[in-house]
Tab-separated table of C-alpha atoms and ligand atoms in Angstrom:
chain	number	residue	atom	x	y	z
A	573	UNK	CA	159.249	-0.692	108.274
A	574	UNK	CA	155.470	1.429	107.868
A	575	UNK	CA	154.643	1.582	104.091
A	576	UNK	CA	154.893	5.442	104.034
A	577	UNK	CA	156.243	7.445	106.986
A	578	UNK	CA	154.732	11.263	107.091
A	579	UNK	CA	156.406	13.865	108.797
A	580	UNK	CA	154.639	16.666	109.649
A	581	UNK	CA	150.529	16.519	111.693
A	582	UNK	CA	149.275	19.525	110.113
A	583	UNK	CA	146.373	18.762	107.860
A	584	UNK	CA	148.307	18.147	104.626
A	585	UNK	CA	149.774	15.231	106.640
A	586	UNK	CA	147.308	14.081	108.297
A	587	UNK	CA	145.182	13.554	105.177
A	588	UNK	CA	148.627	11.991	103.575
A	589	UNK	CA	148.049	9.391	106.062
A	590	UNK	CA	144.052	9.381	105.777
A	591	UNK	CA	144.164	9.067	102.034
A	592	UNK	CA	147.003	6.443	102.284
A	593	UNK	CA	145.305	4.022	104.908
A	594	UNK	CA	142.484	4.098	102.203
A	595	UNK	CA	144.601	2.639	99.763
A	596	UNK	CA	145.871	0.112	102.016
A	597	UNK	CA	148.913	1.383	103.234
A	598	UNK	CA	150.324	1.351	106.617
A	599	UNK	CA	151.437	4.939	108.152
A	600	UNK	CA	153.602	6.395	110.808
A	601	UNK	CA	152.789	10.801	111.304
A	602	UNK	CA	155.602	11.878	113.062
A	603	UNK	CA	155.101	15.391	114.431
A	604	UNK	CA	157.342	17.497	115.760
A	605	UNK	CA	155.000	20.094	118.091
A	606	UNK	CA	153.268	18.419	121.158
A	607	UNK	CA	149.821	19.214	119.508
A	608	UNK	CA	148.603	18.510	116.661
A	609	UNK	CA	147.386	20.521	113.909
A	610	UNK	CA	150.133	23.002	112.643
A	611	UNK	CA	148.962	25.902	111.871
A	612	UNK	CA	145.507	25.392	112.514
A	613	UNK	CA	144.845	26.007	116.381
A	614	UNK	CA	142.026	26.446	118.243
A	615	UNK	CA	142.272	27.447	121.803
A	616	UNK	CA	139.655	27.630	124.789
A	617	UNK	CA	138.582	30.282	126.010
A	618	UNK	CA	139.570	31.093	130.294
A	619	UNK	CA	136.108	32.647	130.359
A	620	UNK	CA	134.468	29.046	129.238
A	621	UNK	CA	132.916	31.047	126.041
A	622	UNK	CA	134.015	28.926	123.100
A	623	UNK	CA	136.983	28.972	121.347
A	624	UNK	CA	139.458	31.359	119.257
A	625	UNK	CA	140.990	29.909	116.528
A	626	UNK	CA	145.180	31.328	116.743
A	627	UNK	CA	145.262	30.535	113.228
A	628	UNK	CA	143.247	29.396	110.491
A	629	UNK	CA	139.861	30.600	110.374
A	630	UNK	CA	137.634	30.317	107.772
A	631	UNK	CA	136.438	28.544	105.202
A	632	UNK	CA	133.427	28.351	102.361
A	633	UNK	CA	131.023	25.370	102.053
A	634	UNK	CA	130.168	25.833	97.763
A	635	UNK	CA	134.176	26.197	97.329
A	636	UNK	CA	135.845	24.228	99.404
A	637	UNK	CA	134.851	20.654	98.692
A	638	UNK	CA	137.160	19.067	101.051
A	639	UNK	CA	137.158	20.919	103.932
A	640	UNK	CA	132.929	21.159	103.678
A	641	UNK	CA	132.714	17.633	103.787
A	642	UNK	CA	134.632	17.109	107.085
A	643	UNK	CA	132.377	19.437	108.308
A	644	UNK	CA	129.675	17.875	107.850
A	645	UNK	CA	130.670	14.315	108.517
A	646	UNK	CA	132.316	15.852	112.275
A	647	UNK	CA	128.950	17.977	112.373
A	648	UNK	CA	130.936	21.168	112.892
A	649	UNK	CA	128.249	24.153	113.806
A	650	UNK	CA	129.354	27.028	111.352
A	651	UNK	CA	128.685	30.783	111.808
A	652	UNK	CA	128.299	33.320	108.812
A	653	UNK	CA	130.492	36.267	108.668
A	654	UNK	CA	128.572	39.379	109.944
A	655	UNK	CA	128.356	41.790	107.198
A	656	UNK	CA	125.579	44.231	108.796
A	657	UNK	CA	127.254	47.354	109.673
A	658	UNK	CA	130.223	50.930	108.177
A	659	UNK	CA	133.428	49.236	107.948
A	660	UNK	CA	136.148	51.399	108.471
A	661	UNK	CA	139.583	52.627	106.508
A	662	UNK	CA	142.123	54.331	107.498
A	663	UNK	CA	144.218	55.918	104.920
A	664	UNK	CA	145.927	58.561	106.279
A	665	UNK	CA	146.541	60.776	109.720
A	666	UNK	CA	143.702	62.717	110.938
A	667	UNK	CA	140.148	62.419	110.033
A	668	UNK	CA	140.428	62.974	106.734
A	669	UNK	CA	141.941	60.213	106.129
A	670	UNK	CA	139.221	57.739	107.773
A	671	UNK	CA	136.213	56.852	105.785
A	672	UNK	CA	133.376	54.786	106.562
A	673	UNK	CA	131.243	52.674	104.099
A	674	UNK	CA	128.922	49.897	103.695
A	675	UNK	CA	130.812	46.361	103.432
A	676	UNK	CA	132.759	45.771	100.301
A	677	UNK	CA	136.482	46.010	99.164
A	678	UNK	CA	136.417	49.260	97.525
A	679	UNK	CA	135.932	52.307	100.220
A	680	UNK	CA	134.507	55.771	99.072
A	681	UNK	CA	137.764	57.441	98.491
A	682	UNK	CA	138.409	60.170	96.060
A	683	UNK	CA	136.768	60.031	92.568
A	684	UNK	CA	139.948	59.866	90.687
A	685	UNK	CA	141.607	57.725	93.652
A	686	UNK	CA	138.341	55.326	93.562
A	687	UNK	CA	138.664	54.847	89.748
A	688	UNK	CA	142.508	53.913	90.112
A	689	UNK	CA	142.242	51.316	92.075
A	690	UNK	CA	139.423	49.980	90.202
A	691	UNK	CA	141.410	50.067	87.405
A	692	UNK	CA	144.403	48.471	88.854
A	693	UNK	CA	142.219	46.184	90.746
A	694	UNK	CA	140.006	44.858	87.993
A	695	UNK	CA	143.802	44.475	85.890
A	696	UNK	CA	144.713	41.683	88.809
A	697	UNK	CA	141.496	40.281	89.012
A	698	UNK	CA	141.578	40.074	84.982
A	699	UNK	CA	145.437	37.984	85.428
A	700	UNK	CA	144.073	36.316	88.556
A	701	UNK	CA	141.507	34.661	86.181
A	702	UNK	CA	143.734	33.052	83.076
A	703	UNK	CA	144.966	29.568	83.606
A	704	UNK	CA	148.645	28.599	83.984
A	705	UNK	CA	152.192	29.978	85.144
A	706	UNK	CA	152.289	33.681	84.958
A	707	UNK	CA	155.126	34.855	82.335
A	708	UNK	CA	159.074	35.134	83.766
A	709	UNK	CA	158.211	39.349	83.002
A	710	UNK	CA	156.266	38.714	85.757
A	711	UNK	CA	157.957	37.271	87.881
A	712	UNK	CA	161.331	39.350	87.764
A	713	UNK	CA	159.215	42.017	89.258
A	714	UNK	CA	158.423	43.254	92.776
A	715	UNK	CA	154.511	43.272	92.816
A	716	UNK	CA	154.979	46.395	94.075
A	717	UNK	CA	156.709	47.702	90.872
A	718	UNK	CA	154.358	46.011	88.938
A	719	UNK	CA	151.933	48.208	89.672
A	720	UNK	CA	153.843	51.542	89.613
A	721	UNK	CA	154.310	50.281	85.981
A	722	UNK	CA	150.706	50.088	85.607
A	723	UNK	CA	151.033	53.880	86.798
A	724	UNK	CA	149.528	52.899	90.055
A	725	UNK	CA	148.803	56.363	91.996
A	726	UNK	CA	150.251	56.708	95.922
A	727	UNK	CA	146.668	55.574	97.751
A	728	UNK	CA	146.408	52.211	94.857
A	729	UNK	CA	149.477	51.453	96.054
A	730	UNK	CA	148.939	51.458	99.380
A	731	UNK	CA	145.894	49.237	99.107
A	732	UNK	CA	147.796	46.277	96.863
A	733	UNK	CA	150.352	46.479	99.638
A	734	UNK	CA	147.584	45.795	102.321
A	735	UNK	CA	147.178	42.953	100.316
A	736	UNK	CA	149.617	42.049	99.860
A	737	UNK	CA	150.371	41.919	103.810
A	738	UNK	CA	147.097	40.533	105.168
A	739	UNK	CA	147.727	37.472	101.947
A	740	UNK	CA	151.170	36.589	102.539
A	741	UNK	CA	152.283	38.269	105.733
A	742	UNK	CA	154.839	40.922	103.554
A	743	UNK	CA	155.005	44.139	101.686
A	744	UNK	CA	154.038	44.185	98.579
A	745	UNK	CA	157.934	45.281	97.625
A	746	UNK	CA	158.624	41.525	98.901
A	747	UNK	CA	157.164	39.281	96.505
A	748	UNK	CA	157.287	38.449	92.689
A	749	UNK	CA	154.029	39.833	90.589
A	750	UNK	CA	153.518	36.213	89.473
A	751	UNK	CA	153.756	35.140	93.139
A	752	UNK	CA	151.069	37.271	93.865
A	753	UNK	CA	148.835	36.600	90.550
A	754	UNK	CA	149.548	32.961	90.702
A	755	UNK	CA	148.505	32.682	94.556
A	756	UNK	CA	145.191	34.410	92.868
A	757	UNK	CA	144.619	32.410	90.193
A	758	UNK	CA	145.143	29.222	92.009
A	759	UNK	CA	142.250	30.571	94.675
A	760	UNK	CA	139.393	31.690	92.352
A	761	UNK	CA	141.256	35.167	90.930
A	762	UNK	CA	141.814	38.532	93.867
A	763	UNK	CA	138.058	39.012	94.785
A	764	UNK	CA	137.058	35.311	95.611
A	765	UNK	CA	140.132	35.713	98.742
A	766	UNK	CA	139.429	39.146	99.465
A	767	UNK	CA	135.523	38.502	99.775
A	768	UNK	CA	133.730	38.218	103.466
A	769	UNK	CA	130.380	36.796	101.856
A	770	UNK	CA	129.621	33.735	100.492
A	771	UNK	CA	131.622	34.110	96.952
A	772	UNK	CA	135.119	34.038	99.311
A	773	UNK	CA	137.934	32.556	101.569
A	774	UNK	CA	136.231	33.901	104.859
A	775	UNK	CA	132.365	33.357	104.754
A	776	UNK	CA	131.845	30.621	107.486
A	777	UNK	CA	133.725	29.874	110.689
A	778	UNK	CA	132.913	26.981	113.430
A	779	UNK	CA	131.632	27.400	117.181
A	780	UNK	CA	134.006	24.598	117.927
A	781	UNK	CA	137.166	26.389	116.311
A	782	UNK	CA	139.033	24.690	112.832
A	783	UNK	CA	141.229	22.474	115.033
A	784	UNK	CA	137.421	20.159	115.679
A	785	UNK	CA	138.774	19.581	112.036
A	786	UNK	CA	141.975	18.127	112.663
A	787	UNK	CA	140.811	16.119	115.744
A	788	UNK	CA	138.625	14.701	113.404
A	789	UNK	CA	141.237	13.472	111.159
A	790	UNK	CA	143.099	12.532	113.730
A	791	UNK	CA	140.756	10.494	114.642
A	792	UNK	CA	139.824	8.146	111.318
A	793	UNK	CA	143.471	7.795	110.955
A	794	UNK	CA	144.395	6.771	114.712
A	795	UNK	CA	146.430	8.054	117.918
A	796	UNK	CA	148.214	5.553	118.072
A	797	UNK	CA	149.457	5.630	114.340
A	798	UNK	CA	150.250	9.921	115.248
A	799	UNK	CA	153.722	10.440	117.255
A	800	UNK	CA	153.551	13.898	119.080
A	801	UNK	CA	156.803	15.477	120.327
A	802	UNK	CA	158.817	13.774	118.275
A	803	UNK	CA	160.820	16.398	115.833
A	804	UNK	CA	162.294	15.135	112.858
A	805	UNK	CA	166.524	15.315	112.585
A	806	UNK	CA	167.434	13.322	110.007
A	807	UNK	CA	165.579	11.976	106.892
A	808	UNK	CA	167.422	9.366	105.471
A	809	UNK	CA	166.624	7.656	101.232
A	810	UNK	CA	168.706	4.468	101.265
A	811	UNK	CA	167.236	3.440	97.755
A	812	UNK	CA	164.793	0.533	98.946
A	813	UNK	CA	163.293	2.287	102.065
A	814	UNK	CA	163.794	5.484	104.431
A	815	UNK	CA	164.934	5.920	107.692
A	816	UNK	CA	162.933	8.891	109.263
A	817	UNK	CA	165.070	10.159	112.654
A	818	UNK	CA	163.952	11.723	115.776
A	819	UNK	CA	165.733	14.521	117.608
A	820	UNK	CA	164.923	11.791	120.521
A	821	UNK	CA	166.800	9.655	119.201
A	822	UNK	CA	163.462	7.535	117.421
A	823	UNK	CA	163.793	5.793	113.983
A	824	UNK	CA	161.090	5.151	111.874
A	825	UNK	CA	161.987	3.342	108.630
A	826	UNK	CA	159.181	3.081	106.104
A	827	UNK	CA	158.910	2.504	102.515
A	828	UNK	CA	158.376	5.924	101.584
A	829	UNK	CA	158.610	9.128	102.962
A	830	UNK	CA	155.746	12.403	102.436
A	831	UNK	CA	157.368	15.788	103.975
A	832	UNK	CA	154.448	17.876	104.732
A	833	UNK	CA	155.976	20.982	106.349
A	834	UNK	CA	156.307	24.131	104.536
A	835	UNK	CA	159.639	23.900	102.012
A	836	UNK	CA	161.170	27.116	104.535
A	837	UNK	CA	161.455	24.408	106.940
A	838	UNK	CA	163.418	22.042	104.813
A	839	UNK	CA	166.927	23.343	105.879
A	840	UNK	CA	166.289	22.056	109.372
A	841	UNK	CA	166.196	18.888	108.264
A	842	UNK	CA	169.294	16.780	107.528
A	843	UNK	CA	168.630	14.987	104.505
A	844	UNK	CA	170.561	12.441	102.921
A	845	UNK	CA	171.211	12.481	99.866
A	846	UNK	CA	170.902	16.229	100.197
A	847	UNK	CA	167.985	16.925	97.821
A	848	UNK	CA	169.377	17.874	93.976
A	849	UNK	CA	171.058	21.478	93.481
A	850	UNK	CA	167.946	23.284	91.953
A	851	UNK	CA	165.370	22.051	94.330
A	852	UNK	CA	167.930	23.259	97.058
A	853	UNK	CA	168.117	26.884	95.731
A	854	UNK	CA	164.398	27.063	95.184
A	855	UNK	CA	163.471	25.722	98.821
A	856	UNK	CA	165.944	27.447	100.993
A	857	UNK	CA	164.920	30.614	99.161
A	858	UNK	CA	161.411	30.555	100.098
A	859	UNK	CA	160.459	33.067	103.078
A	860	UNK	CA	157.221	33.143	105.474
A	861	UNK	CA	156.227	35.794	106.054
A	862	UNK	CA	155.185	37.968	109.260
A	863	UNK	CA	151.579	36.987	109.774
A	864	UNK	CA	150.040	37.921	113.673
A	865	UNK	CA	147.175	37.524	115.097
A	866	UNK	CA	146.327	39.997	118.430
A	867	UNK	CA	142.366	38.331	119.107
A	868	UNK	CA	140.940	40.760	121.559
A	869	UNK	CA	137.379	39.074	123.621
A	870	UNK	CA	134.643	41.284	125.163
A	871	UNK	CA	132.117	40.463	127.275
A	872	UNK	CA	129.482	42.042	124.631
A	873	UNK	CA	130.181	43.581	120.714
A	874	UNK	CA	129.806	46.879	121.686
A	875	UNK	CA	130.865	47.951	118.154
A	876	UNK	CA	128.053	46.763	116.767
A	877	UNK	CA	125.755	49.329	119.000
A	878	UNK	CA	127.357	52.453	117.316
A	879	UNK	CA	126.461	50.886	114.167
A	880	UNK	CA	129.985	48.986	112.713
A	881	UNK	CA	130.764	45.217	111.759
A	882	UNK	CA	133.832	45.469	112.631
A	883	UNK	CA	135.462	45.459	109.619
A	884	UNK	CA	138.740	47.479	109.347
A	885	UNK	CA	141.977	47.899	107.450
A	886	UNK	CA	144.414	50.709	107.845
A	887	UNK	CA	147.221	52.069	106.045
A	888	UNK	CA	149.125	53.371	109.360
A	889	UNK	CA	148.890	50.293	111.154
A	890	UNK	CA	150.017	48.526	113.528
A	891	UNK	CA	146.501	46.062	112.404
A	892	UNK	CA	145.941	46.167	108.706
A	893	UNK	CA	142.738	44.524	108.751
A	894	UNK	CA	140.434	43.724	111.859
A	895	UNK	CA	136.979	41.225	111.566
A	896	UNK	CA	134.075	40.461	114.099
A	897	UNK	CA	135.079	37.002	115.264
A	898	UNK	CA	132.334	36.171	117.606
A	899	UNK	CA	130.539	32.984	118.104
A	900	UNK	CA	126.778	34.502	119.735
A	901	UNK	CA	126.045	31.297	120.271
A	902	UNK	CA	128.661	31.031	122.885
A	903	UNK	CA	129.188	33.881	124.104
A	904	UNK	CA	132.332	35.101	122.696
A	905	UNK	CA	132.382	38.178	121.145
A	906	UNK	CA	135.622	38.526	119.846
A	907	UNK	CA	137.654	41.169	117.005
A	908	UNK	CA	140.216	39.540	115.658
A	909	UNK	CA	143.457	42.050	114.348
A	910	UNK	CA	145.803	41.179	111.664
A	911	UNK	CA	149.134	42.654	113.110
A	912	UNK	CA	151.260	41.660	109.243
A	913	UNK	CA	154.245	42.237	107.096
A	914	UNK	CA	156.727	45.108	108.191
A	915	UNK	CA	153.754	46.463	110.876
A	916	UNK	CA	154.019	43.030	112.298
A	917	UNK	CA	157.712	42.501	112.155
A	918	UNK	CA	158.072	45.623	114.296
A	919	UNK	CA	154.978	44.675	116.420
A	920	UNK	CA	156.527	41.226	117.417
A	921	UNK	CA	160.048	42.943	118.647
A	922	UNK	CA	157.636	44.503	121.291
A	923	UNK	CA	157.133	42.700	124.601
A	924	UNK	CA	153.788	41.103	125.049
A	925	UNK	CA	151.785	43.890	127.126
A	926	UNK	CA	153.269	46.195	124.802
A	927	UNK	CA	151.855	44.859	121.868
A	928	UNK	CA	148.076	44.417	123.581
A	929	UNK	CA	148.329	47.633	124.327
A	930	UNK	CA	149.269	49.305	121.182
A	931	UNK	CA	146.327	47.241	119.653
A	932	UNK	CA	143.618	49.186	121.793
A	933	UNK	CA	144.873	52.219	120.997
A	934	UNK	CA	144.413	51.559	117.897
A	935	UNK	CA	141.330	50.764	118.328
A	936	UNK	CA	139.907	52.979	120.183
A	937	UNK	CA	141.120	55.444	117.629
A	938	UNK	CA	139.188	53.416	114.503
A	939	UNK	CA	136.482	53.488	116.573
A	940	UNK	CA	136.949	56.853	117.511
A	941	UNK	CA	136.018	56.082	121.608
A	942	UNK	CA	137.484	57.985	124.601
A	943	UNK	CA	138.733	56.266	127.734
A	944	UNK	CA	135.523	55.346	129.321
A	945	UNK	CA	134.878	53.053	126.377
A	946	UNK	CA	134.608	49.271	126.601
A	947	UNK	CA	137.745	48.880	124.210
A	948	UNK	CA	139.852	49.710	126.972
A	949	UNK	CA	137.879	46.385	129.282
A	950	UNK	CA	139.136	43.077	127.344
A	951	UNK	CA	138.140	39.962	129.219
A	952	UNK	CA	140.527	38.501	127.191
A	953	UNK	CA	143.449	39.008	124.746
A	954	UNK	CA	145.378	36.808	122.617
A	955	UNK	CA	148.751	38.297	120.751
A	956	UNK	CA	150.606	35.132	118.220
A	957	UNK	CA	153.310	35.801	116.838
A	958	UNK	CA	153.532	32.891	114.191
A	959	UNK	CA	156.785	33.758	113.148
A	960	UNK	CA	158.066	32.626	117.053
A	961	UNK	CA	156.923	28.865	116.127
A	962	UNK	CA	160.165	26.899	115.669
A	963	UNK	CA	158.023	24.399	113.610
A	964	UNK	CA	156.422	26.833	112.003
A	965	UNK	CA	158.391	30.225	111.412
A	966	UNK	CA	155.581	32.468	109.849
A	967	UNK	CA	152.916	32.622	107.420
A	968	UNK	CA	150.509	31.952	105.746
A	969	UNK	CA	152.265	29.940	102.843
A	970	UNK	CA	156.370	30.099	101.962
A	971	UNK	CA	157.055	32.695	99.058
A	972	UNK	CA	159.647	32.169	96.198
A	973	UNK	CA	162.293	34.692	96.249
A	974	UNK	CA	161.439	36.900	92.778
A	975	UNK	CA	162.576	35.046	89.505
A	976	UNK	CA	162.342	31.383	91.198
A	977	UNK	CA	157.946	30.106	90.908
A	978	UNK	CA	158.673	30.322	87.127
A	979	UNK	CA	162.661	29.641	87.156
A	980	UNK	CA	162.383	25.932	88.989
A	981	UNK	CA	158.736	24.977	87.883
A	982	UNK	CA	159.919	21.669	87.164
A	983	UNK	CA	161.283	20.933	90.406
A	984	UNK	CA	159.317	22.830	92.796
A	985	UNK	CA	157.244	20.122	94.741
A	986	UNK	CA	158.389	16.675	92.301
A	987	UNK	CA	159.409	14.011	94.025
A	988	UNK	CA	162.556	12.866	94.854
A	989	UNK	CA	163.777	9.291	95.000
A	990	UNK	CA	161.012	7.805	97.556
A	991	UNK	CA	160.210	11.099	99.239
A	992	UNK	CA	157.138	13.233	98.036
A	993	UNK	CA	156.206	16.808	99.462
A	994	UNK	CA	152.602	18.076	100.677
A	995	UNK	CA	151.746	21.206	102.265
A	996	UNK	CA	149.272	23.752	101.317
A	997	UNK	CA	152.058	25.717	99.183
A	998	UNK	CA	151.623	22.981	96.577
A	999	UNK	CA	147.888	22.839	95.778
A	1000	UNK	CA	146.775	23.841	92.342
A	1001	UNK	CA	142.955	24.780	93.911
A	1002	UNK	CA	143.268	27.582	97.171
A	1003	UNK	CA	147.027	27.342	97.902
A	1004	UNK	CA	147.906	28.786	101.284
A	1005	UNK	CA	144.113	27.793	102.994
A	1006	UNK	CA	143.292	24.267	105.109
A	1007	UNK	CA	141.243	23.217	101.690
A	1008	UNK	CA	144.560	23.302	99.444
A	1009	UNK	CA	146.412	21.422	102.095
A	1010	UNK	CA	143.798	18.814	102.163
A	1011	UNK	CA	144.423	18.804	98.459
A	1012	UNK	CA	148.140	18.005	98.470
A	1013	UNK	CA	147.474	15.217	100.770
A	1014	UNK	CA	145.080	13.496	98.573
A	1015	UNK	CA	147.257	14.040	95.754
A	1016	UNK	CA	150.632	12.489	96.994
A	1017	UNK	CA	149.286	9.262	97.981
A	1018	UNK	CA	147.445	9.108	94.433
A	1019	UNK	CA	151.247	9.823	93.203
A	1020	UNK	CA	152.497	7.333	95.129
A	1021	UNK	CA	150.412	4.352	93.605
A	1022	UNK	CA	151.083	5.923	90.204
A	1023	UNK	CA	154.316	5.471	90.742
A	1024	UNK	CA	153.835	1.849	91.986
A	1025	UNK	CA	151.519	1.051	89.117
A	1026	UNK	CA	150.181	-2.184	88.328
A	1027	UNK	CA	151.796	-3.359	91.976
A	1028	UNK	CA	148.470	-1.973	94.124
A	1029	UNK	CA	151.272	-2.104	97.708
A	1030	UNK	CA	153.989	-1.439	98.691
B	1275	FAD	C1	146.747	33.655	111.185
B	1275	FAD	C2	146.957	32.102	110.629
B	1275	FAD	C3	145.512	32.206	110.067
B	1275	FAD	C4	145.220	31.626	108.461
B	1275	FAD	N1	143.494	31.734	107.808
B	1275	FAD	C5	143.065	30.736	107.460
B	1275	FAD	C6	141.624	30.487	106.876
B	1275	FAD	O1	141.115	31.622	106.951
B	1275	FAD	N2	141.311	29.923	105.795
B	1275	FAD	C7	142.005	28.517	105.651
B	1275	FAD	O2	140.967	27.594	105.068
B	1275	FAD	N3	143.078	29.098	106.058
B	1275	FAD	C8	144.042	29.980	106.943
B	1275	FAD	N4	144.877	29.695	107.363
B	1275	FAD	C9	146.171	28.675	106.933
B	1275	FAD	C10	146.310	27.037	107.138
B	1275	FAD	O3	146.281	27.343	108.594
B	1275	FAD	C11	147.567	26.076	106.217
B	1275	FAD	O4	147.217	26.444	104.902
B	1275	FAD	C12	147.460	25.029	106.809
B	1275	FAD	O5	147.059	24.320	107.821
B	1275	FAD	C13	148.694	24.307	106.088
B	1275	FAD	O6	148.892	23.064	106.625
B	1275	FAD	P1	150.071	22.176	106.149
B	1275	FAD	O7	150.146	21.043	106.090
B	1275	FAD	O8	150.366	23.008	104.396
B	1275	FAD	O9	151.207	22.919	107.002
B	1275	FAD	P2	151.413	23.038	108.533
B	1275	FAD	O10	150.380	23.107	109.081
B	1275	FAD	O11	152.392	24.123	108.516
B	1275	FAD	O12	151.910	21.251	108.949
B	1275	FAD	C14	153.003	20.969	109.244
B	1275	FAD	C15	153.250	19.940	110.395
B	1275	FAD	O13	154.807	19.897	110.652
B	1275	FAD	C16	155.019	20.151	111.492
B	1275	FAD	N5	156.493	19.739	111.660
B	1275	FAD	C17	157.735	21.164	111.158
B	1275	FAD	N6	159.012	21.108	111.387
B	1275	FAD	C18	158.822	19.274	111.758
B	1275	FAD	C19	159.804	18.368	111.611
B	1275	FAD	N7	161.224	19.227	112.128
B	1275	FAD	N8	159.766	17.272	112.119
B	1275	FAD	C20	157.910	16.795	111.799
B	1275	FAD	N9	157.236	18.130	112.243
B	1275	FAD	C21	157.825	18.938	111.827
B	1275	FAD	C22	154.494	21.361	112.190
B	1275	FAD	O14	154.574	20.946	113.857
B	1275	FAD	C23	152.955	21.153	111.598
B	1275	FAD	O15	152.469	20.500	112.221
B	1275	FAD	C24	145.861	30.453	108.638
B	1275	FAD	C25	147.159	30.155	109.031
B	1275	FAD	C26	147.291	31.135	109.780
B	1275	FAD	C27	148.730	31.089	110.222
């Protein structure tokens, strides 16, 4: 009998395991996939030029202390997000819809459009610097309705929709204003989420890829304590102990169980006794976004020759936003294109070669190049669709149904019997990010220890 069985070997599960061991407890980590890391997944390039991150990529040294501690502990090399050069905004069809601008999140629209976008952005930023939960009124309307009610002009609404697509993989009409504002509140505000410099979430990347953090933590936990290729089918809380049963017939017995999957996946597991009705209602209604990456690797960073920094946004899709994700030291030159929300849903239905074709066509259009351009000669392309991953079913983090964030705050993420819940969606800081996943892992073990009271072991 283990002290704690942890379901899932993503960052929240692995951090739970490590924190539990540090508290003197024994653990078994039971993971469905044949690899570690969940939504962290760095894969090597066939060319031998380093890796690309199909999932999480960016970190911040001053704002994400847990991730940064591991960065230093494992001696990882970082590269600063490259901002030098012009960014491009595609806000409409034709030449008139294309704007080049220096790095920042505010493209040069007309004066009136710019004023309107700044007004709504500043309103959301001010809301996101408040504390506590947003109001029930904000939870009762979609984000799109919320900005319409603020009198937003069409371009402003499109920009808010783009934020929704790139932050959560859904349209602004598919999440409540409260969910969006709460997410911003937990993550240092809208501007920090959108920023690619030292003030925000897209500041640094790793030469070794983010999987190096996962591998490092797993090494500390001990690979013998982690059971891969073991999808959990059933969790039975007997009161005195918990049985965790996998689809391949193995049973793990523990005194407590920490569940680290996104809540959207809870319904895939037979939990007995069933979770309380209100917990089931909120968890059964969360959804994950269509959150995809097309990573296009080149022999050379040709876009820099033309004065571009590789950052572009598009209201026309299918790519909503792209960034230069090169690691020059390894001669890994890539553009990472996010194909999210409705565009991502449509794109994921295409065959792989068609997905790649439409992305290259869009790059050619954004950078105004002809058929002779290097745009058409990538050395490798990845088209990662997270909705197709059976043990993720989308990304970035589960989104509560309209009205549910405030209605179910008393049960959401709260322990039930011997079951405890972790995962980036429950993070109080950097929700949706690796840092947030680590935070919940640490917190769950404190929660378990506090419930034990003066007894120091289970
Ligand atoms: C495309 C993309 C880009 C991202 N970019 C960034 C970024 O730049 N910076 C950043 O900080 N974060 C980023 N993230 C988010 C980051 O990856 C996540 O916040 C974090 O990894 C979530 O960790 P987790 O432990 O909460 O969940 P997960 O990683 O989802 O872990 C859950 C684990 O449970 C396992 N599991 C599922 N079902 C079962 C079952 N039945 N039995 C056993 N195991 C099961 C899964 O296989 C998985 O390993 C990105 C994510 C994606 C997908």
